[in-house]
Amino acid sequence: MKLAITGKGGVGKTTLASTLARLYADEGRTVLAADVDPDANLGLALGLSQEEVDAIVPISKMRTLVEERTGANAANKFFKLNPYVADIPDTFSKEINGVKLLVMGTVDVGGSGCVCPEHVMLKSILSALTYRKNDVVIMDMEAGLEHLGRGTAANMDQFVVVIEPGARSVQTYRNVKRLASDLGVSRVRVVANKVRDERDEQFIRDSIPAEDLLGFVHYNAEVIDADRQGKSPYDFSPAAIEEIRKIKAILDRDE
C-alpha cells in the first residue's frame, strides 16, 4: 500500500496519516511514514516527544550525505540526477510505535522550482519508497505535488486529499486532482475531516463525487487535546480511530 496524504495546512492530514500508519503497524505490517510537509509534525502525531522531534535532522539538511550521493560540492557544480538512495529510508528513519519515520525536509526555492542536489535527493528517495513492494508507505505531503515526478506518482496506490467542509478546501481537492491528472494519476480520493453535523456531511456529498469520497472524520475534542499536548491522536481518541479504521478498510479493499 502506497498512500500520499495531502491537503492544506491545518485540515488534519497529519492526524489521518499518523493514525493510518499506526493501524497498519498494529497489524504487523512494515510501515514507513515519510514527512514531506515543510511544517513537519508527523513525528509528534506518531508519538515522539518534542525533544525527539527537534533532534531529527531532515534529509534535505544532511549536506554531507547529499554531497556524497550526488557528487555535488563547492568545487563541482555537476551532480548525479539518479543518486543511490535505496538504503536511506532504513538507515535514517526513526522507529516509533512500530512505524519507521523518515523526515524529508524541504528545499527553499524561488520561481518555478529548482534542479538542485537536495531536490534531486528528495525526489529520488520518494521514488525509491514506491518500490518497497511489501511495505506500507504513507507520505504526509503538502497541498502541492511538486516533489512527485510522473514515475513516482504513477506508482502510488492512492492520493488522499483531506478537506474540511468549506469551499476553499473543496477547491484544494480539485487542484490536487488536476495536478495528479497531469502526472498521469486518475485515482484521487477524499477524506472529510472536522465534520460537525448532517449539514456538513451533505455539503461534502454535494461537492465531492461519490466514487472519490472515502469517508468522514467528525470534529473531535479529544484530537484537539492531543494536538494541544503534542501527543499522538491514536492514544487519545478511540472514536476518531474507529472512523479512520473504516476508511482504512476501504483502502485495503482497493489494494
Coordinates of C-alpha atoms in Angstrom, one line a residue:
M1 CA 0.0 0.0 0.0
K2 CA 1.4 3.4 -1.1
L3 CA -0.5 6.4 0.0
A4 CA 0.1 10.1 -0.5
I5 CA -1.9 12.2 2.0
T6 CA -2.3 15.8 1.0
G7 CA -4.3 18.9 1.8
K8 CA -3.9 22.4 3.1
G9 CA -2.3 23.1 6.5
G10 CA -4.5 22.6 9.5
V11 CA -7.1 20.3 7.9
G12 CA -5.9 17.2 9.7
K13 CA -3.9 15.3 7.2
T14 CA -1.2 14.5 9.7
T15 CA -3.8 13.1 12.0
L16 CA -5.0 10.8 9.2
A17 CA -1.5 9.9 8.1
S18 CA -0.3 9.0 11.6
T19 CA -3.4 7.1 12.6
L20 CA -3.3 5.0 9.4
A21 CA 0.4 4.3 9.9
R22 CA -0.2 3.1 13.4
L23 CA -3.2 1.0 12.4
Y24 CA -1.1 -0.8 9.8
A25 CA 1.8 -1.2 12.2
D26 CA -0.6 -2.8 14.8
E27 CA -1.3 -5.4 12.1
G28 CA 2.3 -6.3 12.0
R29 CA 2.9 -4.6 8.6
T30 CA 6.2 -2.9 7.9
V31 CA 5.3 0.8 7.8
L32 CA 7.4 3.7 6.6
A33 CA 5.9 7.2 7.1
A34 CA 7.6 10.0 5.2
D35 CA 7.1 13.5 6.4
V36 CA 7.3 15.6 3.2
D37 CA 5.5 18.7 4.6
P38 CA 7.6 21.8 5.3
D39 CA 5.7 22.1 8.6
A40 CA 7.0 18.8 9.8
N41 CA 5.0 17.4 12.7
L42 CA 4.3 13.8 11.8
G43 CA 6.8 12.7 14.5
L44 CA 4.7 14.3 17.2
A45 CA 1.5 12.7 15.8
L46 CA 3.2 9.3 15.8
G47 CA 4.2 9.6 19.5
L48 CA 7.6 11.2 19.6
S49 CA 8.3 13.9 22.2
Q50 CA 9.1 17.4 21.1
E51 CA 12.7 16.9 22.1
E52 CA 13.0 13.8 20.0
V53 CA 11.4 15.6 17.0
D54 CA 13.8 18.6 17.4
A55 CA 16.8 16.2 17.4
I56 CA 15.9 14.8 13.9
V57 CA 17.9 16.3 11.0
P58 CA 15.8 16.3 7.8
I59 CA 17.4 14.5 4.8
S60 CA 17.4 17.8 2.8
K61 CA 19.6 19.3 5.5
M62 CA 22.2 16.5 5.6
R63 CA 24.7 18.3 3.5
T64 CA 27.5 15.7 3.7
L65 CA 25.1 12.9 2.7
V66 CA 23.7 15.0 -0.2
E67 CA 27.2 15.8 -1.5
E68 CA 28.3 12.1 -1.1
R69 CA 25.4 10.7 -3.0
T70 CA 25.1 13.3 -5.8
G71 CA 28.7 14.3 -6.2
A72 CA 27.9 18.0 -5.8
N73 CA 30.2 20.2 -3.7
A74 CA 31.6 23.7 -3.7
A75 CA 34.2 22.7 -6.3
N76 CA 31.9 20.6 -8.5
K77 CA 28.6 22.1 -9.7
F78 CA 27.7 19.0 -11.7
F79 CA 25.9 16.2 -9.9
K80 CA 24.1 12.9 -10.5
L81 CA 20.4 13.1 -11.3
N82 CA 19.8 9.5 -10.1
P83 CA 21.8 9.1 -6.9
Y84 CA 21.8 5.8 -5.0
V85 CA 19.3 6.2 -2.2
A86 CA 17.7 2.8 -1.6
D87 CA 19.4 2.4 1.8
I88 CA 18.4 5.8 3.1
P89 CA 14.8 5.0 4.4
D90 CA 16.1 2.2 6.7
T91 CA 19.3 3.9 7.6
F92 CA 18.0 7.3 8.5
S93 CA 14.4 6.6 9.7
K94 CA 13.5 6.7 13.4
E95 CA 11.1 4.0 14.7
I96 CA 8.2 4.9 17.0
N97 CA 5.3 2.7 17.9
G98 CA 6.2 0.2 15.1
V99 CA 6.4 2.9 12.4
K100 CA 9.6 4.0 10.7
L101 CA 9.6 7.8 10.4
L102 CA 11.6 9.5 7.7
V103 CA 11.7 13.3 7.8
M104 CA 12.4 14.5 4.3
G105 CA 12.6 18.3 4.9
T106 CA 12.1 20.8 2.1
V107 CA 14.1 22.8 -0.3
D108 CA 13.7 26.6 -0.3
V109 CA 13.4 27.6 -4.0
G110 CA 12.2 30.6 -5.9
G111 CA 10.3 30.9 -9.1
S112 CA 9.0 27.7 -10.6
G113 CA 11.4 25.5 -8.7
C114 CA 15.0 24.2 -9.0
V115 CA 17.1 21.4 -10.1
C116 CA 19.5 21.3 -7.2
P117 CA 21.2 18.4 -5.4
E118 CA 18.8 18.5 -2.4
H119 CA 15.7 18.4 -4.6
V120 CA 17.1 15.6 -6.7
M121 CA 17.8 13.6 -3.5
L122 CA 14.2 14.1 -2.2
K123 CA 12.6 13.1 -5.5
S124 CA 14.9 10.0 -5.7
I125 CA 14.0 8.9 -2.2
L126 CA 10.3 9.3 -2.8
S127 CA 10.6 7.3 -6.0
A128 CA 12.6 4.6 -4.1
L129 CA 9.8 4.4 -1.5
T130 CA 7.2 3.5 -4.1
Y131 CA 9.3 0.4 -5.0
R132 CA 9.2 -1.1 -1.4
K133 CA 7.0 -3.9 -2.6
N134 CA 5.7 -5.4 0.6
D135 CA 5.8 -2.3 2.8
V136 CA 3.1 0.2 3.6
V137 CA 4.4 3.7 2.7
I138 CA 2.4 6.7 3.8
M139 CA 3.6 10.2 2.7
D140 CA 2.4 13.2 4.6
M141 CA 2.6 15.8 1.8
E142 CA 1.8 19.5 1.5
A143 CA -1.0 20.6 -0.7
G144 CA 1.1 20.6 -3.9
L145 CA 2.6 17.5 -5.6
E146 CA 5.8 19.2 -6.7
H147 CA 8.0 16.6 -5.1
L148 CA 6.4 13.8 -7.1
G149 CA 7.6 13.0 -10.6
R150 CA 5.5 11.2 -13.2
G151 CA 7.0 7.8 -12.5
T152 CA 6.7 8.2 -8.7
A153 CA 3.1 9.4 -8.8
A154 CA 2.2 6.5 -11.1
N155 CA 3.4 4.0 -8.5
M156 CA 1.2 5.4 -5.8
D157 CA -1.9 3.4 -5.0
Q158 CA -4.0 6.4 -3.8
F159 CA -3.8 10.1 -3.5
V160 CA -5.9 11.1 -0.4
V161 CA -6.9 14.7 0.0
V162 CA -8.0 15.7 3.5
I163 CA -10.5 18.5 3.4
E164 CA -12.8 20.4 5.7
P165 CA -16.5 21.3 5.0
G166 CA -15.8 24.5 3.1
A167 CA -15.4 25.9 -0.4
R168 CA -11.7 26.6 -0.2
S169 CA -11.0 23.1 1.0
V170 CA -13.0 21.6 -1.9
Q171 CA -11.0 23.8 -4.3
T172 CA -7.8 22.3 -2.9
Y173 CA -9.2 18.8 -3.8
R174 CA -9.9 19.9 -7.3
N175 CA -6.4 21.4 -7.7
V176 CA -4.8 18.2 -6.4
K177 CA -6.9 16.2 -8.8
R178 CA -5.8 18.4 -11.7
L179 CA -2.2 18.1 -10.7
A180 CA -2.4 14.4 -10.3
S181 CA -4.0 14.1 -13.7
D182 CA -1.1 16.0 -15.2
L183 CA 1.1 13.3 -13.6
G184 CA -1.0 10.5 -15.2
V185 CA -2.8 9.6 -12.0
S186 CA -6.6 9.2 -12.0
R187 CA -7.3 7.9 -8.5
V188 CA -7.7 10.8 -6.1
R189 CA -9.9 10.2 -3.1
V190 CA -11.2 12.5 -0.3
V191 CA -11.5 12.2 3.5
A192 CA -13.6 14.9 5.0
N193 CA -12.3 15.9 8.5
K194 CA -13.7 18.1 11.3
V195 CA -17.3 17.3 10.1
R196 CA -19.8 18.7 12.7
D197 CA -23.2 17.7 11.6
E198 CA -25.5 16.4 8.9
R199 CA -25.3 19.8 7.1
D200 CA -21.6 19.4 6.8
E201 CA -21.9 15.9 5.6
Q202 CA -24.4 16.9 2.9
F203 CA -22.2 19.8 1.8
I204 CA -19.4 17.3 1.3
R205 CA -21.6 14.8 -0.6
D206 CA -22.9 17.7 -2.9
S207 CA -19.3 18.8 -3.6
I208 CA -17.3 15.6 -4.0
P209 CA -18.2 12.8 -6.4
A210 CA -19.4 9.7 -4.6
E211 CA -16.7 7.5 -6.0
D212 CA -14.0 9.8 -4.7
L213 CA -15.3 10.1 -1.1
L214 CA -13.7 7.7 1.3
G215 CA -15.5 8.8 4.4
F216 CA -15.9 11.3 7.3
V217 CA -13.9 12.0 10.4
H218 CA -16.1 14.1 12.8
Y219 CA -15.0 17.1 14.8
N220 CA -13.4 15.6 17.9
A221 CA -12.3 17.5 21.0
E222 CA -10.0 14.6 22.0
V223 CA -8.0 15.0 18.8
I224 CA -7.7 18.8 19.6
D225 CA -6.5 18.0 23.1
A226 CA -3.9 15.6 21.7
D227 CA -2.6 18.2 19.4
R228 CA -2.5 20.8 22.1
Q229 CA -0.4 18.5 24.2
G230 CA 1.9 17.4 21.4
K231 CA 0.7 13.8 21.7
S232 CA -0.4 11.1 19.2
P233 CA -4.2 11.3 18.5
Y234 CA -4.0 7.5 18.3
D235 CA -3.6 7.4 22.1
F236 CA -6.3 9.9 22.8
S237 CA -9.4 9.3 20.7
P238 CA -11.0 5.9 20.2
A239 CA -13.8 7.5 18.3
A240 CA -11.5 9.0 15.7
I241 CA -9.6 5.8 15.4
E242 CA -12.7 3.8 14.6
E243 CA -13.7 6.3 11.9
I244 CA -10.3 6.1 10.3
R245 CA -10.3 2.3 10.7
K246 CA -13.4 2.3 8.4
I247 CA -11.6 4.4 5.9
K248 CA -8.6 2.1 6.0
A249 CA -10.9 -0.9 5.3
I250 CA -12.0 0.8 2.0
L251 CA -8.3 1.4 1.1
D252 CA -7.5 -2.2 1.9
R253 CA -10.2 -3.4 -0.5
D254 CA -8.5 -1.4 -3.3
E255 CA -5.0 -2.7 -2.5

